[in-house]
PDB file of C-alpha atoms in Angstrom:
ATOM      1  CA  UNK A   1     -39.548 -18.584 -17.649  1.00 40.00           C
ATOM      2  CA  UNK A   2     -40.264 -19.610 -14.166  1.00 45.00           C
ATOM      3  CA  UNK A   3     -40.755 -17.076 -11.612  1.00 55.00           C
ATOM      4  CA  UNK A   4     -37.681 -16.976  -8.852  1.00 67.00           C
ATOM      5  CA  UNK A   5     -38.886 -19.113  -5.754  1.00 81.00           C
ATOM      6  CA  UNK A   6     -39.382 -16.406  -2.657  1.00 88.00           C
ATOM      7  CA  UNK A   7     -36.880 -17.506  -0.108  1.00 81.00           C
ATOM      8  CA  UNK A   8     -38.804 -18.854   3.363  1.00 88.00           C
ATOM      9  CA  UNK A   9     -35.513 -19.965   5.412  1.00 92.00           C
ATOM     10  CA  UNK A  10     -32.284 -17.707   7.198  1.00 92.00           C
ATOM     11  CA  UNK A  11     -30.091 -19.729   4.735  1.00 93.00           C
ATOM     12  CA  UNK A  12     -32.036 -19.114   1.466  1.00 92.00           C
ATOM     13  CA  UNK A  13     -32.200 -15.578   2.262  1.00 91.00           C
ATOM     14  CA  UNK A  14     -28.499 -15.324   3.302  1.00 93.00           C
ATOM     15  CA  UNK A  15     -27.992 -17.534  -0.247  1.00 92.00           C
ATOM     16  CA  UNK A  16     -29.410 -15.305  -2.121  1.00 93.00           C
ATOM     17  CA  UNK A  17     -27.820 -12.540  -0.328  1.00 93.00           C
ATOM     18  CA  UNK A  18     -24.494 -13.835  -1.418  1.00 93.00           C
ATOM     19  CA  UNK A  19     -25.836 -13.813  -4.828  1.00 94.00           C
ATOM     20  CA  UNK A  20     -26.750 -10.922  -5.196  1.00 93.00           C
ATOM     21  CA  UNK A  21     -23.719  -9.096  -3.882  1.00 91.00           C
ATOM     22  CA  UNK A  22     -21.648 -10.586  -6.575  1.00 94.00           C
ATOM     23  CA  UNK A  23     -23.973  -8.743  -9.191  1.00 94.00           C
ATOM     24  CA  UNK A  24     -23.213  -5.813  -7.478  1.00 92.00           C
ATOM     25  CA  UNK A  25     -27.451  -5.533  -6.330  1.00 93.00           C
ATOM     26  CA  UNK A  26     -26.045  -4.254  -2.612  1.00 92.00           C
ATOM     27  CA  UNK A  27     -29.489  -2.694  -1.139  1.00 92.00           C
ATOM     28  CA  UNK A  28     -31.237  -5.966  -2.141  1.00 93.00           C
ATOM     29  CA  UNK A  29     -28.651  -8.084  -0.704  1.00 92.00           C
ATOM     30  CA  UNK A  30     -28.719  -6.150   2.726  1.00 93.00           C
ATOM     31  CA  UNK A  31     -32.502  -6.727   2.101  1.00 95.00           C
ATOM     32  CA  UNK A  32     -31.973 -10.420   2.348  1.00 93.00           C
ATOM     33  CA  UNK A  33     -29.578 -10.788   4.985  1.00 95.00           C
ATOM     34  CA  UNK A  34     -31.510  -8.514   7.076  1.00 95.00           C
ATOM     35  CA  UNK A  35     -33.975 -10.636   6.487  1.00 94.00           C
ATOM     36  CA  UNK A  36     -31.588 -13.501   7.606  1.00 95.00           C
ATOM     37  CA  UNK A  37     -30.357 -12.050  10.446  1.00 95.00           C
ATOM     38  CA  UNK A  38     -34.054 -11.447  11.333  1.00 95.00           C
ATOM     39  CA  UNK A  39     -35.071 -14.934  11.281  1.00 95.00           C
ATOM     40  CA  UNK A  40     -31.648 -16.436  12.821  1.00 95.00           C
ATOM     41  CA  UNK A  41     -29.857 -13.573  14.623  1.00 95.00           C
ATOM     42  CA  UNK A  42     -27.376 -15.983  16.065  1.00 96.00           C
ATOM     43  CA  UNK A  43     -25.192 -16.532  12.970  1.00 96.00           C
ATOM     44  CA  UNK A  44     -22.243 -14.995  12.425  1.00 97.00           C
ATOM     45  CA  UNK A  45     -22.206 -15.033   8.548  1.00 97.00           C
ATOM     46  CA  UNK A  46     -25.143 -12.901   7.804  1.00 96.00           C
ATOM     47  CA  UNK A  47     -23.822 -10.222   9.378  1.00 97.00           C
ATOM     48  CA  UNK A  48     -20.184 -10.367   8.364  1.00 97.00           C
ATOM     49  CA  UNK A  49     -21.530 -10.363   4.943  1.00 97.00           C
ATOM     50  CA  UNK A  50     -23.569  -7.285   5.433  1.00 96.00           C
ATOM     51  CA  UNK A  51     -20.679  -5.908   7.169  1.00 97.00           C
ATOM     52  CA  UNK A  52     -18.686  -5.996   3.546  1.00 96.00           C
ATOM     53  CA  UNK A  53     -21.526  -4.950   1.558  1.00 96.00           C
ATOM     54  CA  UNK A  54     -21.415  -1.972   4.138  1.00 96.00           C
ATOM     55  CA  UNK A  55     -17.775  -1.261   3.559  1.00 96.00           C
ATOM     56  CA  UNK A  56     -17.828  -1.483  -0.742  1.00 95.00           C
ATOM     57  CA  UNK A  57     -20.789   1.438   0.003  1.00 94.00           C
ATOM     58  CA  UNK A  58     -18.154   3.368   1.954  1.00 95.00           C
ATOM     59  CA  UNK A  59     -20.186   2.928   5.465  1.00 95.00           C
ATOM     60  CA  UNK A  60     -17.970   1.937   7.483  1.00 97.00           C
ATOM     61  CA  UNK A  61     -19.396   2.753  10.622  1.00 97.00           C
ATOM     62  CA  UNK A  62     -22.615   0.352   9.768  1.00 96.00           C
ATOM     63  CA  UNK A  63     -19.787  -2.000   8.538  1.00 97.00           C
ATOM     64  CA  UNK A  64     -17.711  -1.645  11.863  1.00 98.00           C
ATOM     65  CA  UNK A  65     -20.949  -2.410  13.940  1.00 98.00           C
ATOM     66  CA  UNK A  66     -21.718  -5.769  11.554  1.00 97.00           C
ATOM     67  CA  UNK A  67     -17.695  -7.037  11.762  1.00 98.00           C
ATOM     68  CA  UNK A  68     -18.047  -6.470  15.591  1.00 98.00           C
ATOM     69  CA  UNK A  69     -21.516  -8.720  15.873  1.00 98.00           C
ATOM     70  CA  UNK A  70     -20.183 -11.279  13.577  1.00 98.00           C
ATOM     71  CA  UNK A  71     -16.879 -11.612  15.717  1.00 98.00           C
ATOM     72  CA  UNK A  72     -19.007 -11.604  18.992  1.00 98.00           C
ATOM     73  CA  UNK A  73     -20.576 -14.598  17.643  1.00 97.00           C
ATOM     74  CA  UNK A  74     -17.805 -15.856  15.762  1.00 97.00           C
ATOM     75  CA  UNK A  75     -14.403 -15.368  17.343  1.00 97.00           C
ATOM     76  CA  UNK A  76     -12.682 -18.116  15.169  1.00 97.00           C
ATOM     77  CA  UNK A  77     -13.286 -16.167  11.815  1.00 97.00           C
ATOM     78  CA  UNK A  78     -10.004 -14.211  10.752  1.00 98.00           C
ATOM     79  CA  UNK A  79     -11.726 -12.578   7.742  1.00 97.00           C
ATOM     80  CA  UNK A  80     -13.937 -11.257  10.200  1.00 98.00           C
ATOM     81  CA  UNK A  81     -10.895  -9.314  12.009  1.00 98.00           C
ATOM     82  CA  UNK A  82      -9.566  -8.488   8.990  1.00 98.00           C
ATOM     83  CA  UNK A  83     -12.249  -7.097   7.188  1.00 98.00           C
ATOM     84  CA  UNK A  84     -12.949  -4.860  10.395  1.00 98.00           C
ATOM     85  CA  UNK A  85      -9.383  -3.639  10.238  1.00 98.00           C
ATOM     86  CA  UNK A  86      -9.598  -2.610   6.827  1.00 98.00           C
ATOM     87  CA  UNK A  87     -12.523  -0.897   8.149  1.00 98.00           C
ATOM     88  CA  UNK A  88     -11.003   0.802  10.714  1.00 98.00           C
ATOM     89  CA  UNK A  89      -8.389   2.199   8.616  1.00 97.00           C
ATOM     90  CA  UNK A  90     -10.915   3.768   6.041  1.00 96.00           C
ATOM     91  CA  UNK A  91     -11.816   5.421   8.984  1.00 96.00           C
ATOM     92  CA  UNK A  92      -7.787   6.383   9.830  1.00 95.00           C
ATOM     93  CA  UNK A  93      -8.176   4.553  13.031  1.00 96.00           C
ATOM     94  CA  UNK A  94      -4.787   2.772  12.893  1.00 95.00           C
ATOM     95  CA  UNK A  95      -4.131   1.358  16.735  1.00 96.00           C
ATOM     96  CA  UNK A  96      -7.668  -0.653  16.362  1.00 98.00           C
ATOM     97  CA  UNK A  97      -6.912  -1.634  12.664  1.00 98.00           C
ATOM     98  CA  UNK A  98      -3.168  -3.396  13.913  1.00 98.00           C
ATOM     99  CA  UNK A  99      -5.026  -4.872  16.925  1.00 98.00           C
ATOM    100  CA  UNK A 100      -7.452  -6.612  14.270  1.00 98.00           C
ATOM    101  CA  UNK A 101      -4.976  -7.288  12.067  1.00 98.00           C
ATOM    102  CA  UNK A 102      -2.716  -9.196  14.854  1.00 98.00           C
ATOM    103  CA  UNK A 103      -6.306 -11.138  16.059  1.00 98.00           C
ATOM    104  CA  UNK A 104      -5.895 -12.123  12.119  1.00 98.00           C
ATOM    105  CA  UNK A 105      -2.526 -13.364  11.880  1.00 98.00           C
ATOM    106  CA  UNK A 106      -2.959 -15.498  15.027  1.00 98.00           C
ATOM    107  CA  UNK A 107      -6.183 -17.237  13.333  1.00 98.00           C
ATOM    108  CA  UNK A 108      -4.671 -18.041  10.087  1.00 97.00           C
ATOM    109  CA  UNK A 109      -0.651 -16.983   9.775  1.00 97.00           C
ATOM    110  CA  UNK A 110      -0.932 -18.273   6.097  1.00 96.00           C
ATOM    111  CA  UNK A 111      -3.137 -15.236   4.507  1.00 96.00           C
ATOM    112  CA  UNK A 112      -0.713 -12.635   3.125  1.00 97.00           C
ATOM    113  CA  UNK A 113      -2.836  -9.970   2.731  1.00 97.00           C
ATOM    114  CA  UNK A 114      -2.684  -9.375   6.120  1.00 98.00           C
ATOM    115  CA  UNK A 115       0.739  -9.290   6.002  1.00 98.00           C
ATOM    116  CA  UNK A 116       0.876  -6.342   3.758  1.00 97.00           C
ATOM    117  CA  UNK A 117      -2.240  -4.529   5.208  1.00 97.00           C
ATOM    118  CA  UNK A 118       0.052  -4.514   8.681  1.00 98.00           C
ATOM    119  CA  UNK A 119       2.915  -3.552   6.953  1.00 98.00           C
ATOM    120  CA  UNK A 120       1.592  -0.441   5.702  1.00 97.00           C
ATOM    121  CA  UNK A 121       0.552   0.802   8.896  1.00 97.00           C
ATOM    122  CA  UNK A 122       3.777  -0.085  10.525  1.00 98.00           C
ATOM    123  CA  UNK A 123       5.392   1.615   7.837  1.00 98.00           C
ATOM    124  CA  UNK A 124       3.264   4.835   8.521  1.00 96.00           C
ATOM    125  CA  UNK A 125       4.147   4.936  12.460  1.00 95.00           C
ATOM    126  CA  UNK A 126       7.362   4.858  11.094  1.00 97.00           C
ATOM    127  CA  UNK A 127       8.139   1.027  12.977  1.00 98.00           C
ATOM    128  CA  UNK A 128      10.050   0.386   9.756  1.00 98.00           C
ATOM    129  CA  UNK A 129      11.451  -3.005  11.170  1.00 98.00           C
ATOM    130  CA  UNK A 130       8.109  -4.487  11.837  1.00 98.00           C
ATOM    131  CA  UNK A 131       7.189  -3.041   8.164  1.00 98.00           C
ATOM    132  CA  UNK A 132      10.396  -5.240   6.732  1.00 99.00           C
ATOM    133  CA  UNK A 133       9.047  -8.119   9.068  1.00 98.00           C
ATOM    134  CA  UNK A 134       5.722  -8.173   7.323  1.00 98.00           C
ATOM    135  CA  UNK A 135       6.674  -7.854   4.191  1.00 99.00           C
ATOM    136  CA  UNK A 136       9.444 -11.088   4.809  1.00 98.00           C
ATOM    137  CA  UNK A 137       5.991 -13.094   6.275  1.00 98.00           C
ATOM    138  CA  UNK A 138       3.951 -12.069   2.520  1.00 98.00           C
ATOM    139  CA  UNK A 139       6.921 -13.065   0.372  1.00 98.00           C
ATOM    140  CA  UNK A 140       7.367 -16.208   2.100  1.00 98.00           C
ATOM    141  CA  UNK A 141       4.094 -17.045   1.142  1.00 98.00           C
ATOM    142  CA  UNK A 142       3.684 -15.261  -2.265  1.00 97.00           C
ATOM    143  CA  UNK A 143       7.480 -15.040  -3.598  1.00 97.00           C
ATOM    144  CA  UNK A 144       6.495 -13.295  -7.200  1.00 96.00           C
ATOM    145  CA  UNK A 145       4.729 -10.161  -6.171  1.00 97.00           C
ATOM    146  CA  UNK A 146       7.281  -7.096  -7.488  1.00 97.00           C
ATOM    147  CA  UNK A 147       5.310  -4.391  -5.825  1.00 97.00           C
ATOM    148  CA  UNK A 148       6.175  -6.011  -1.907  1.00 98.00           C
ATOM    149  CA  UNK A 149       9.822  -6.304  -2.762  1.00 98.00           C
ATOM    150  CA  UNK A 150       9.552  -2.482  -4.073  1.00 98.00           C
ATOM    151  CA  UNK A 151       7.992  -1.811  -0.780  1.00 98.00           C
ATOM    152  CA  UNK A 152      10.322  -3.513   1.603  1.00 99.00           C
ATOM    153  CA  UNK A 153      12.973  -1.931  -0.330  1.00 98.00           C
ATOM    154  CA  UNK A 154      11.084   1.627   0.763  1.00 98.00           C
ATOM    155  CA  UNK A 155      11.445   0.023   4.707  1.00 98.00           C
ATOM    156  CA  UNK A 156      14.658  -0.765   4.240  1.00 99.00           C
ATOM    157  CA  UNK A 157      15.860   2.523   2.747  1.00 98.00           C
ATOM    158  CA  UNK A 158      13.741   4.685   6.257  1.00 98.00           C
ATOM    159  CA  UNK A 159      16.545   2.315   8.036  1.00 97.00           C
ATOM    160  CA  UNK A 160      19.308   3.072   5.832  1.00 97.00           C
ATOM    161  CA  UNK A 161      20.178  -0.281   5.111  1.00 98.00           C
ATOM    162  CA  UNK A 162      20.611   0.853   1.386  1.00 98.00           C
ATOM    163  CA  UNK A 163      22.229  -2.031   0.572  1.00 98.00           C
ATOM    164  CA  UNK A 164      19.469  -4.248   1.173  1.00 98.00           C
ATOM    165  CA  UNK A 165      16.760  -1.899  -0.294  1.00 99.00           C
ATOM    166  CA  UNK A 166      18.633  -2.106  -3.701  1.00 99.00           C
ATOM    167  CA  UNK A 167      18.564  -5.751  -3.442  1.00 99.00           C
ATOM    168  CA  UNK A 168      14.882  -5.363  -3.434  1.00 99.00           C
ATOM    169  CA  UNK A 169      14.223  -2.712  -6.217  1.00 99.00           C
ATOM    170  CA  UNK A 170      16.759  -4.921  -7.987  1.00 99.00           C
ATOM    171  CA  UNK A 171      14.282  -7.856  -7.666  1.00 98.00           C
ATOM    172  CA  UNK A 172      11.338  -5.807  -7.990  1.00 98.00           C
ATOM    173  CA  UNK A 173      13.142  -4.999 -11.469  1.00 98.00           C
ATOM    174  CA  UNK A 174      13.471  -8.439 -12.714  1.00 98.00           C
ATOM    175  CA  UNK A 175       9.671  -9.411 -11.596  1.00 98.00           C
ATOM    176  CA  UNK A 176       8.723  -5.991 -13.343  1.00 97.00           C
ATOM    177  CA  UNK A 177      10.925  -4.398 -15.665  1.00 97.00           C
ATOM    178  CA  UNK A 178       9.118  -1.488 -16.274  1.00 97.00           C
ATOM    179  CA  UNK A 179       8.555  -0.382 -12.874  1.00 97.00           C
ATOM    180  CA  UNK A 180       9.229   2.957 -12.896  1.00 98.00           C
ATOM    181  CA  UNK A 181       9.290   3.783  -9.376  1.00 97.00           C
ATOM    182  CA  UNK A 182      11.806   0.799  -8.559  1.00 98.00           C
ATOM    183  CA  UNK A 183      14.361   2.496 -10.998  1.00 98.00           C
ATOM    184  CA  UNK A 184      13.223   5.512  -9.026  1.00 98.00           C
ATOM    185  CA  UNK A 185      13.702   4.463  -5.051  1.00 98.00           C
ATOM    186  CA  UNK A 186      16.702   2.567  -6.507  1.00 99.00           C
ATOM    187  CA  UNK A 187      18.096   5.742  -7.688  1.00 99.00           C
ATOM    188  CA  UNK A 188      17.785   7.142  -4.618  1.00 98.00           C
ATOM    189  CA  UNK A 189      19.235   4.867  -2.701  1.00 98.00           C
ATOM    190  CA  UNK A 190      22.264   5.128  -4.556  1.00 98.00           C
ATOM    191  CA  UNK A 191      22.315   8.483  -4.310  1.00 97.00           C
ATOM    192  CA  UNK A 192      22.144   7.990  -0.548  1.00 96.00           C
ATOM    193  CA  UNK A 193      25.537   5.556  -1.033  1.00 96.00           C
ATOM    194  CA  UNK A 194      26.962   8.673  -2.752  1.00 95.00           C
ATOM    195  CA  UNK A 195      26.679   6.389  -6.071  1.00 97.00           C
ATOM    196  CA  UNK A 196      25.712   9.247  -7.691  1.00 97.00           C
ATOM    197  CA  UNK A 197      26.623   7.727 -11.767  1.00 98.00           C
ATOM    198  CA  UNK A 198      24.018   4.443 -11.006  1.00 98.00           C
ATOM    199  CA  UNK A 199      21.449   6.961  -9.460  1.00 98.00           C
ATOM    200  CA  UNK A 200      21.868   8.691 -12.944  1.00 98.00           C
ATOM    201  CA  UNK A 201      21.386   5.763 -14.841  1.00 98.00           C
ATOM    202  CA  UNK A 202      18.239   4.911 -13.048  1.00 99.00           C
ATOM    203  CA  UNK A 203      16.573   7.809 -12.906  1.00 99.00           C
ATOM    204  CA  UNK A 204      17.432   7.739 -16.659  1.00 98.00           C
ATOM    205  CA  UNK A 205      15.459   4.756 -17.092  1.00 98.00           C
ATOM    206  CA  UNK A 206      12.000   5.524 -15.085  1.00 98.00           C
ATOM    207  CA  UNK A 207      12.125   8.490 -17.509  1.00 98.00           C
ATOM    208  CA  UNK A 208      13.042   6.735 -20.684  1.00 98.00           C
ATOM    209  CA  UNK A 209       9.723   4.139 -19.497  1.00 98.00           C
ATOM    210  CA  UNK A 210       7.944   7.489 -17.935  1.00 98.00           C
ATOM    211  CA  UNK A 211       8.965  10.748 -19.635  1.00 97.00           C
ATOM    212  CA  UNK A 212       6.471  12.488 -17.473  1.00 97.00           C
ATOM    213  CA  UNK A 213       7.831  11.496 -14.455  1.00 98.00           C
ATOM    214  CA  UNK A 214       8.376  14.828 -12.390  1.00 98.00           C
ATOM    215  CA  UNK A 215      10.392  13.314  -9.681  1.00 98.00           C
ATOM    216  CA  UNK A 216      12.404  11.451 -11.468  1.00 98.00           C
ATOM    217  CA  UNK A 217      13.784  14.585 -12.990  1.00 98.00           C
ATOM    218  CA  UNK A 218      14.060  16.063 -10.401  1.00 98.00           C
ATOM    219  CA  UNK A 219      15.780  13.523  -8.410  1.00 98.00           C
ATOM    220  CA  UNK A 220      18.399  13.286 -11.454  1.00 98.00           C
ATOM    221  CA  UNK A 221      18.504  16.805 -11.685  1.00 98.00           C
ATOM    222  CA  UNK A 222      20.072  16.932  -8.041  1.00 98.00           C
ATOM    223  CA  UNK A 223      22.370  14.158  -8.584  1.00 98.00           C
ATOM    224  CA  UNK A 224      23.705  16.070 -11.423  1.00 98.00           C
ATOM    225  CA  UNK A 225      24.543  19.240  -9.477  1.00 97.00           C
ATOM    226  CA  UNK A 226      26.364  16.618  -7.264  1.00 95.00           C
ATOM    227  CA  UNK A 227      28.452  15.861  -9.609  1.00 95.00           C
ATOM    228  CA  UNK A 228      28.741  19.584 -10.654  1.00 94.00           C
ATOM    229  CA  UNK A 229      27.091  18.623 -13.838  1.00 97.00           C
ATOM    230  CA  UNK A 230      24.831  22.464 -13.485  1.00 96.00           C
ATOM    231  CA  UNK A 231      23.280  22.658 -16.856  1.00 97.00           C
ATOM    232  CA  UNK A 232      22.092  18.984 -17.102  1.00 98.00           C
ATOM    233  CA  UNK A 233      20.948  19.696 -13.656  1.00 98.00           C
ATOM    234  CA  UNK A 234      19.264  23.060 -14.889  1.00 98.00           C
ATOM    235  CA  UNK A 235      17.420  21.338 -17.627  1.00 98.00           C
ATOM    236  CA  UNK A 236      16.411  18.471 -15.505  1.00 98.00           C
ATOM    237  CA  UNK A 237      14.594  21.094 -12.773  1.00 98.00           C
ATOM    238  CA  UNK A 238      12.764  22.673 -15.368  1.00 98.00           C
ATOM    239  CA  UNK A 239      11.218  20.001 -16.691  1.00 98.00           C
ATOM    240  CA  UNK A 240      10.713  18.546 -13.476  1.00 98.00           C
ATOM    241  CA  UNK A 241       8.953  21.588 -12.560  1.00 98.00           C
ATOM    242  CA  UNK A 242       6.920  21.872 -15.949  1.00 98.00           C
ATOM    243  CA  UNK A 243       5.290  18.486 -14.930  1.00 98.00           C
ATOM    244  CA  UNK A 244       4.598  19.199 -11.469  1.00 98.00           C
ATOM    245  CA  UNK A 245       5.616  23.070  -9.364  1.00 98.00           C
ATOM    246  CA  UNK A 246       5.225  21.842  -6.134  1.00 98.00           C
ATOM    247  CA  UNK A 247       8.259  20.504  -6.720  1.00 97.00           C
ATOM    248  CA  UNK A 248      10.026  23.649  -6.830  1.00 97.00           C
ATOM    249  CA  UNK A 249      10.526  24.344  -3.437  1.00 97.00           C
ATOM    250  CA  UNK A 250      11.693  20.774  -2.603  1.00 97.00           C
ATOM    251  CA  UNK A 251      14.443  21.375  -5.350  1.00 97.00           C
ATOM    252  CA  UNK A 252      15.018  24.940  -4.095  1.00 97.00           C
ATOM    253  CA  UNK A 253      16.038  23.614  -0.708  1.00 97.00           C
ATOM    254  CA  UNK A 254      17.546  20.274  -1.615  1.00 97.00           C
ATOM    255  CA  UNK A 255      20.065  22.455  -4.370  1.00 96.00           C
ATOM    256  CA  UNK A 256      21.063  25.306  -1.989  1.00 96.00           C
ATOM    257  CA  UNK A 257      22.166  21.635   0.705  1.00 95.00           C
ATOM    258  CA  UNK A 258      23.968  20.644  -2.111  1.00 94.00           C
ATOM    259  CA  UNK A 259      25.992  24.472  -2.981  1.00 94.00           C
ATOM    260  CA  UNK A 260      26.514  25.044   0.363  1.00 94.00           C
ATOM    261  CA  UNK A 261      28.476  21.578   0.861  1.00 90.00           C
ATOM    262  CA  UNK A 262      30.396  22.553  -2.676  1.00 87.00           C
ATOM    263  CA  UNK A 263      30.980  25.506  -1.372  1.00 86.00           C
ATOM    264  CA  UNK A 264      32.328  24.523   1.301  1.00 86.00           C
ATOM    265  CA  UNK A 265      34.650  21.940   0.190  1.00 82.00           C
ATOM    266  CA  UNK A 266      36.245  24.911  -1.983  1.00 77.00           C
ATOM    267  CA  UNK A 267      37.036  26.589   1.065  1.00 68.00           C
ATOM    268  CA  UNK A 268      41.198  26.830   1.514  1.00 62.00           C
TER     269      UNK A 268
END
C-alpha cells in the first residue's frame, strides 16, 4: 500500500487535521493544525478547530484562547461563539457563556442548540421566563424533542404556572411514555394544585417504570400523609429512604409542614 502523501500546504494540514479528529487521533490533529496555523496564521478555521479538540480534552482554557483567535479573525462564525460559551461554562463562567451565546443567536437564530444551552443558564440564575422563552425558540424549530417540553415544564412550575407545566410533562409523556421524571415533575405539580389523587397516580407510574426511584417515593409518600393516608405514607418513606438517606431529612421537614397544617386544621 502506498505510503500517505506528507502534507506541504495550510489546507492539507488543516485537512488532515479534520481527519484525524474524527478518529479520535487529537495530539496528531493539534499537530497538524498547528502546523496550519503556522504556515497561514490568518485563518480562522484552524484555530477554531483546535479550539474543540482542546475542549473534548477538557482544556478549556487552551480552548478559550483558540475560540477567542478564531472569532478575532472571524466574527461572522456563530459556532465559533458558541463553542466558546460551552467553554466558558465548563469553566462555570456563566455571564461570558450568555454573552456568547446571545453573539450566537444573532448570527444564526435557526440553531436550537443554542436555544437550550441559554436556557439552562437562565434557568440556573433563576430568570425562569427567559428559560420558558428559549425553550419556545428550540421547539419552534425542533417540535419532537420530549426532554425540552419536560424542561419548560420545570420553568414553568419555578413560576407557578402549574397549569402550563402539566401541559408540558403531558406532552413530554406522549413523545416519551416512559419518562419517568415527567410522571415525576407532573406529580408534583399537581401536588402543588392540591391535586393530591393525580399526583398519586403519577408518582405511581415513574415507580411502576422505575421501582428504584427514591424520590418518587418519597414524593408519593408525602402526598399520602396529605391525604392522611399515614401507613401508605410510612411505607413509601422507607423505601424512599432505603434507595437513597439523604432523603431523610428532606422528608423529615417536608412531613412535620404537613402535621403541623393537620394539626392545625383540627384545632376548635
Amino acid at each position: 500500500m502506498a505510503q500517505e502523501k506528507e502534507p506541504q500546504t495550510a489546507e492539507e494540514f488543516f485537512n488532515r487535521g479534520v481527519e484525524r479528529a474524527k478518529k479520535a487521533q487529537l495530539d496528531a490533529a493539534v499537530e497538524d493544525y498547528n502546523k496550519a496555523i503556522q504556515l497561514n496564521p490568518n485563518d480562522a478555521r484552524p484555530y477554531f478547530k483546535r479550539g474543540a479538540v482542546k475542549a473534548m480534552k477538557a482544556d478549556f482554557d487552551g480552548a478559550l484562547a483558540d475560540y477567542s483567535k478564531a472569532i478575532s479573525l472571524d466574527p461572522s462564525n456563530p459556532n465559533a461563539f458558541y463553542s466558546r460559551g460551552l467553554a466558558y461554562v465548563a469553566k462555570g463562567d456563566g455571564e461570558h457563556a450568555l454573552a456568547d451565546f446571545d453573539a450566537a443567536v444573532s448570527l444564526n437564530p435557526k440553531e436550537a442548540a443554542v436555544y437550550t444551552s441559554r436556557a439552562g443558564l437562565r434557568f440556573k440564575k433563576g430568570d425562569f421566563a427567559g428559560a420558558v422563552a428559549d425553550y419556545d425558540k428550540f421547539l419552534a424549530i425542533k417540535p419532537n424533542v420530549a426532554e425540552m417540553y419536560s424542561r419548560r415544564g420545570d420553568a414553568r412550575a419555578e413560576m407557578g404556572d402549574y397549569e402550563e407545566a402539566i401541559a408540558d410533562y403531558s406532552k413530554a409523556l406522549e413523545l416519551s411514555p416512559n419518562n419517568t421524571n415527567a410522571y415525576n415533575r407532573r406529580g408534583l405539580a399537581y401536588a402543588k394544585k392540591g391535586e393530591a389523587d393525580a399526583a398519586i397516580a403519577d408518582y405511581g407510574k415513574a415507580i411502576e417504570i422505575f421501582q428504584g426511584f427514591a424520590d418518587a417515593y418519597a414524593n408519593r409518600g408525602l402526598a399520602e400523609l396529605g391525604k392522611g393516608l399515614d401507613d401508605a405514607a410510612e411505607q413509601d418513606f422507607k423505601k424512599a429512604v432505603e434507595l437513597n438517606a439523604e432523603l431523610k431529612s428532606m422528608i423529615e421537614t417536608e412531613s412535620n409542614k404537613i402535621l403541623q397544617k393537620r394539626k392545625a386544621q383540627q384545632k376548635p
